[in-house]
Tab-separated table of C-alpha atoms in Angstrom:
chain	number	residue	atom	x	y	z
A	26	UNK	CA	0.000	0.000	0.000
A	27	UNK	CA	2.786	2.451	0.788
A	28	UNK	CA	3.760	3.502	-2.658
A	29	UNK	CA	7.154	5.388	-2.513
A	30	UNK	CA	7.461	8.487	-4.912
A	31	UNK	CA	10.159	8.699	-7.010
A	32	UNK	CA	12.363	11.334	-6.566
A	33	UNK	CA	12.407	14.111	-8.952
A	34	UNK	CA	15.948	15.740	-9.647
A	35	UNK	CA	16.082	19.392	-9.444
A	36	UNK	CA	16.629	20.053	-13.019
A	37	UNK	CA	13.045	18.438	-14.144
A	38	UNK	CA	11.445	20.318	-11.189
A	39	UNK	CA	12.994	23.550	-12.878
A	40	UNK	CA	11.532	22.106	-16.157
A	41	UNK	CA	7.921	21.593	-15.161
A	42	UNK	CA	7.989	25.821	-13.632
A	43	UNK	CA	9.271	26.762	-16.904
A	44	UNK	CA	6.427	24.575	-18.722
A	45	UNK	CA	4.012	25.761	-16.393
A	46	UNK	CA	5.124	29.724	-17.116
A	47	UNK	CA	4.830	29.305	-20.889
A	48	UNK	CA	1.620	27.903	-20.532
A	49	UNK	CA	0.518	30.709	-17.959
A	50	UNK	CA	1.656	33.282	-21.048
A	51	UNK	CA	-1.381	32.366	-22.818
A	52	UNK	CA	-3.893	32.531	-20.370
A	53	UNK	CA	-6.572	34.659	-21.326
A	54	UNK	CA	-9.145	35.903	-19.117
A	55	UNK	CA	-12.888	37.122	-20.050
A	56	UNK	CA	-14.798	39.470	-18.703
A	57	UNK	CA	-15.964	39.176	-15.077
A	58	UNK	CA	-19.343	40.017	-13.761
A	59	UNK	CA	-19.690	42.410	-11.010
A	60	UNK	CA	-23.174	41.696	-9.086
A	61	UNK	CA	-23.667	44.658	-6.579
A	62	UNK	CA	-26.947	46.122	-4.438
A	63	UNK	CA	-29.073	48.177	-6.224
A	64	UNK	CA	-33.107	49.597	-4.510
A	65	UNK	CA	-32.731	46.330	-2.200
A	66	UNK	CA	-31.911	43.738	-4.010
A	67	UNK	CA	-28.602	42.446	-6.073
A	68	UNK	CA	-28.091	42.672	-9.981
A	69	UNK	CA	-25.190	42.529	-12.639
A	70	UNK	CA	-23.808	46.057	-12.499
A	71	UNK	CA	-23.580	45.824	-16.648
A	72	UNK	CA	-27.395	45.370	-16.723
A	73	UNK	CA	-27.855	48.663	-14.710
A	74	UNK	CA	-29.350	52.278	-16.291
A	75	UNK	CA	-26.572	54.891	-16.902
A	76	UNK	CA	-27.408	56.935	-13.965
A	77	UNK	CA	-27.495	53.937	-11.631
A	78	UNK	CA	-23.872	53.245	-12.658
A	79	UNK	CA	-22.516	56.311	-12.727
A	80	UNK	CA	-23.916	56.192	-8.818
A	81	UNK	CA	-22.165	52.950	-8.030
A	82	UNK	CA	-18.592	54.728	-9.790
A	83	UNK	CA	-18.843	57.193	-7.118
A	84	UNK	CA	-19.326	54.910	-4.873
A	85	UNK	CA	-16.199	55.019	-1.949
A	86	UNK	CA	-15.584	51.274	-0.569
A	87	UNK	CA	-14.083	51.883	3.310
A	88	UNK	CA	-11.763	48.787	4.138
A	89	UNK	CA	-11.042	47.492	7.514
A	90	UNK	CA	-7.004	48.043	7.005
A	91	UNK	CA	-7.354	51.824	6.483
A	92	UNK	CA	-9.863	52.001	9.757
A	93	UNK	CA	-8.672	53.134	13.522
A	94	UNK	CA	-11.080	50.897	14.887
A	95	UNK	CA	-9.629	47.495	13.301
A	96	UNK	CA	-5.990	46.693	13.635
A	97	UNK	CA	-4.065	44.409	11.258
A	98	UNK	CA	-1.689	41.959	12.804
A	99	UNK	CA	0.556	39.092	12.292
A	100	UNK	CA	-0.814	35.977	13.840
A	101	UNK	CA	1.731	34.184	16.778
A	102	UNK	CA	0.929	31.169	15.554
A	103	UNK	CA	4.033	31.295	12.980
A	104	UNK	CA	1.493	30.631	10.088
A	105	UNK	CA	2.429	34.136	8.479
A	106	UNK	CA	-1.210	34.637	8.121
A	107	UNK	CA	-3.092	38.369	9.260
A	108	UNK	CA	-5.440	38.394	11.671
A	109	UNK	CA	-7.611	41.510	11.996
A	110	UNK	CA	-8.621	42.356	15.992
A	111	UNK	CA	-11.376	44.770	16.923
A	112	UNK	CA	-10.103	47.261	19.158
A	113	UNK	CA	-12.527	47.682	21.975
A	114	UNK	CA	-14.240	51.662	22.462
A	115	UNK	CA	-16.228	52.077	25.662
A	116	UNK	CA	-19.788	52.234	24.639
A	117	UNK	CA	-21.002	56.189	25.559
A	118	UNK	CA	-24.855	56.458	26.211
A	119	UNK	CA	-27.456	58.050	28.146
A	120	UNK	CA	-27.639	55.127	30.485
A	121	UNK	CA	-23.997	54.667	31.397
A	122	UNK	CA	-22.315	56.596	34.182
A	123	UNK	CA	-19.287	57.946	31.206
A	124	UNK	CA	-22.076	59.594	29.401
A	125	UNK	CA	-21.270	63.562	28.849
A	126	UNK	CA	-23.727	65.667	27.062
A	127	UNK	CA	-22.658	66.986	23.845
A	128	UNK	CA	-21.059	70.547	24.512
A	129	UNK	CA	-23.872	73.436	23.649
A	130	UNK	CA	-20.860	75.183	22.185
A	131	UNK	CA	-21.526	73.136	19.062
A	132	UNK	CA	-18.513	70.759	18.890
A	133	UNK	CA	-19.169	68.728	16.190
A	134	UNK	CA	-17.956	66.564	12.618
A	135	UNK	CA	-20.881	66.020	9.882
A	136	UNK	CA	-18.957	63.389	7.745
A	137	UNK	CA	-21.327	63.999	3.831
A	138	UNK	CA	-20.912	63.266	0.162
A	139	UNK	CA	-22.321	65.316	-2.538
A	140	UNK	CA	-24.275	62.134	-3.453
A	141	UNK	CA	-25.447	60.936	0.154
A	142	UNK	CA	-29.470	61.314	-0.757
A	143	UNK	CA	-29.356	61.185	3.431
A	144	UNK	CA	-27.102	63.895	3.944
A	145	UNK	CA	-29.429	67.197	2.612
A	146	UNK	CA	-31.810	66.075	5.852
A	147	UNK	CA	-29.348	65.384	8.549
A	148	UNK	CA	-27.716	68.538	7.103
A	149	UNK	CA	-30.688	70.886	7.388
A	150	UNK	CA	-31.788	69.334	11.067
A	151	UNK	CA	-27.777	70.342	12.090
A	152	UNK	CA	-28.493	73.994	10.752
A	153	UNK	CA	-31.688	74.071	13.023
A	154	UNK	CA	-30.120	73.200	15.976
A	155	UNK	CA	-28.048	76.407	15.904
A	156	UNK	CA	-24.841	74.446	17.069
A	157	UNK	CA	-21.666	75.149	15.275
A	158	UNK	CA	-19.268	72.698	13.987
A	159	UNK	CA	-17.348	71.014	10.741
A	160	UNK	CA	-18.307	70.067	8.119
A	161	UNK	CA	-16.229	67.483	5.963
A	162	UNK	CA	-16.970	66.174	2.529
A	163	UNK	CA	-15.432	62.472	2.401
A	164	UNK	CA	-15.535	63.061	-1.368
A	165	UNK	CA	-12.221	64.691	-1.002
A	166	UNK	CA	-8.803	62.752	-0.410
A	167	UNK	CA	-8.300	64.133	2.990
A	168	UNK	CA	-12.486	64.042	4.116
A	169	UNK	CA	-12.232	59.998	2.792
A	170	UNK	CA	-8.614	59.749	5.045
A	171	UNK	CA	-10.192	61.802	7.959
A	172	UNK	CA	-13.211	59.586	7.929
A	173	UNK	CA	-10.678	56.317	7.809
A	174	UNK	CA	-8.828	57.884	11.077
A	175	UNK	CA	-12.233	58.419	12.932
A	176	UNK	CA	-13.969	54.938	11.662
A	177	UNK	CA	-16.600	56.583	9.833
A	178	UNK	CA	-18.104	53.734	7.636
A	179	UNK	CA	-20.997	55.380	6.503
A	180	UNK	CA	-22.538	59.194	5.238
A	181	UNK	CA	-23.937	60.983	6.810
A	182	UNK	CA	-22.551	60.373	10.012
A	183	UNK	CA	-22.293	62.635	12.724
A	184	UNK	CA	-19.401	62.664	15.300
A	185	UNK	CA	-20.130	65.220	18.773
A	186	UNK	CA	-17.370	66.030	21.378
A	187	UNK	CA	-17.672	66.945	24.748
A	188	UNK	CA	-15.659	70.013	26.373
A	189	UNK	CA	-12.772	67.688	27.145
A	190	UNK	CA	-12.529	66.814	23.449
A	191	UNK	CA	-13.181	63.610	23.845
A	192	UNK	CA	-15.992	62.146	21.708
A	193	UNK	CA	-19.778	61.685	23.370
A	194	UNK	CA	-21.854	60.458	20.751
A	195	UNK	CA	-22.304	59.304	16.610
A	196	UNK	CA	-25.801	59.788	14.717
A	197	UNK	CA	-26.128	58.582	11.116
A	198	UNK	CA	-29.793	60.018	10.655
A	199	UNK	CA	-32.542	63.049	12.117
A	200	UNK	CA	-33.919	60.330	14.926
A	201	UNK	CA	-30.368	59.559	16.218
A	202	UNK	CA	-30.183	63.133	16.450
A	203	UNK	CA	-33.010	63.903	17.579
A	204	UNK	CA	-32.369	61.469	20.402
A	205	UNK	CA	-29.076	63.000	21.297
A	206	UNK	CA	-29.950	66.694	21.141
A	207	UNK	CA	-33.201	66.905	22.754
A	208	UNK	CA	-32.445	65.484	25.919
A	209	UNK	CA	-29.773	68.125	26.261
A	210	UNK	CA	-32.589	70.645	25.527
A	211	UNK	CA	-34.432	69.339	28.516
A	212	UNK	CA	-31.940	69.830	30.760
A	213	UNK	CA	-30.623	73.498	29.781
């Protein structure tokens, strides 16, 4: 049962790589189909309307490498292989005894696109509120490496800080807002 291999002399090893790299020279691939979300379900991107492409080319992909919240690391096991670790951030609500009101001062990030069809709300209930703050387009090199640094995934998102500078509280829409702001307007 115990068949032994014969053994293979270096020179027919080197052989069989250079037979496999001419072959690999005419390799030719074909076209690959890209199936993506579009209005809730998923659909070949080819088969989509011009405007719903051009939509999907704007679209900025955030990857877990480029984030502050993930970090990238060489297993110990010795297998070479990366290993991507979630680095813990206290959860900050109402309910917990770290929870600091966002500053009335208006300390605040609104993280938008140009195309966000979410933003033009979120932006208007910000501009209501009479609170000051930044606002940065992640369109932009620097708004798409500033929004990498701070883990912002998604747009509209909206990042508050507390007096101390440290950050209180995210919102991505008008009723996460709305549950943030107007319990501070309670209390003042």
């Amino acid at each position: 049962m115990n068949e032994v291999m014969p053994k293979r002399t270096l020179a027919a090893i080197d052989a069989d790589i250079a037979a496999t790299k001419e072959a690999l020279k005419n390799v030719h691939g074909r076209e690959t189909e890209v199936y993506a979300r579009i209005v809730g379900y998923y659909r070949a991107v080819r088969n989509w309307n011009k405007g719903k492409r051009d939509e999907f080319n704007h679209r900025k992909l955030f990857t877990i490498e480029e984030s502050k919240e993930y970090s990238l690391t060489t297993a110990d096991s010795g297998c070479g292989c990366n290993t991507v670790e979630k680095i813990e951030k206290p959860v900050v609500g109402k309910d917990t005894a770290t929870y600091e009101a966002p500053n009335q001062t208006g300390n605040y990030e609104f993280y938008a696109r140009k195309t966000c069809p979410n933003c033009p709300p979120v932006k208007a209930y910000m501009e209501a509120t009479g609170l000051t703050g930044t606002i940065i387009d992640v369109d932009t090199k620097d708004g798409l490496s500033q929004a990498a640094l701070k883990g912002v995934f998604a747009a509209p998102t909206v990042i508050f800080y507390g007096a101390n500078g440290n950050e209180t509280a995210r919102a991505h829409n008008v009723e996460e807002l709305s549950a943030i702001l107007e319990p501070v307007a309670d209390v003042v």
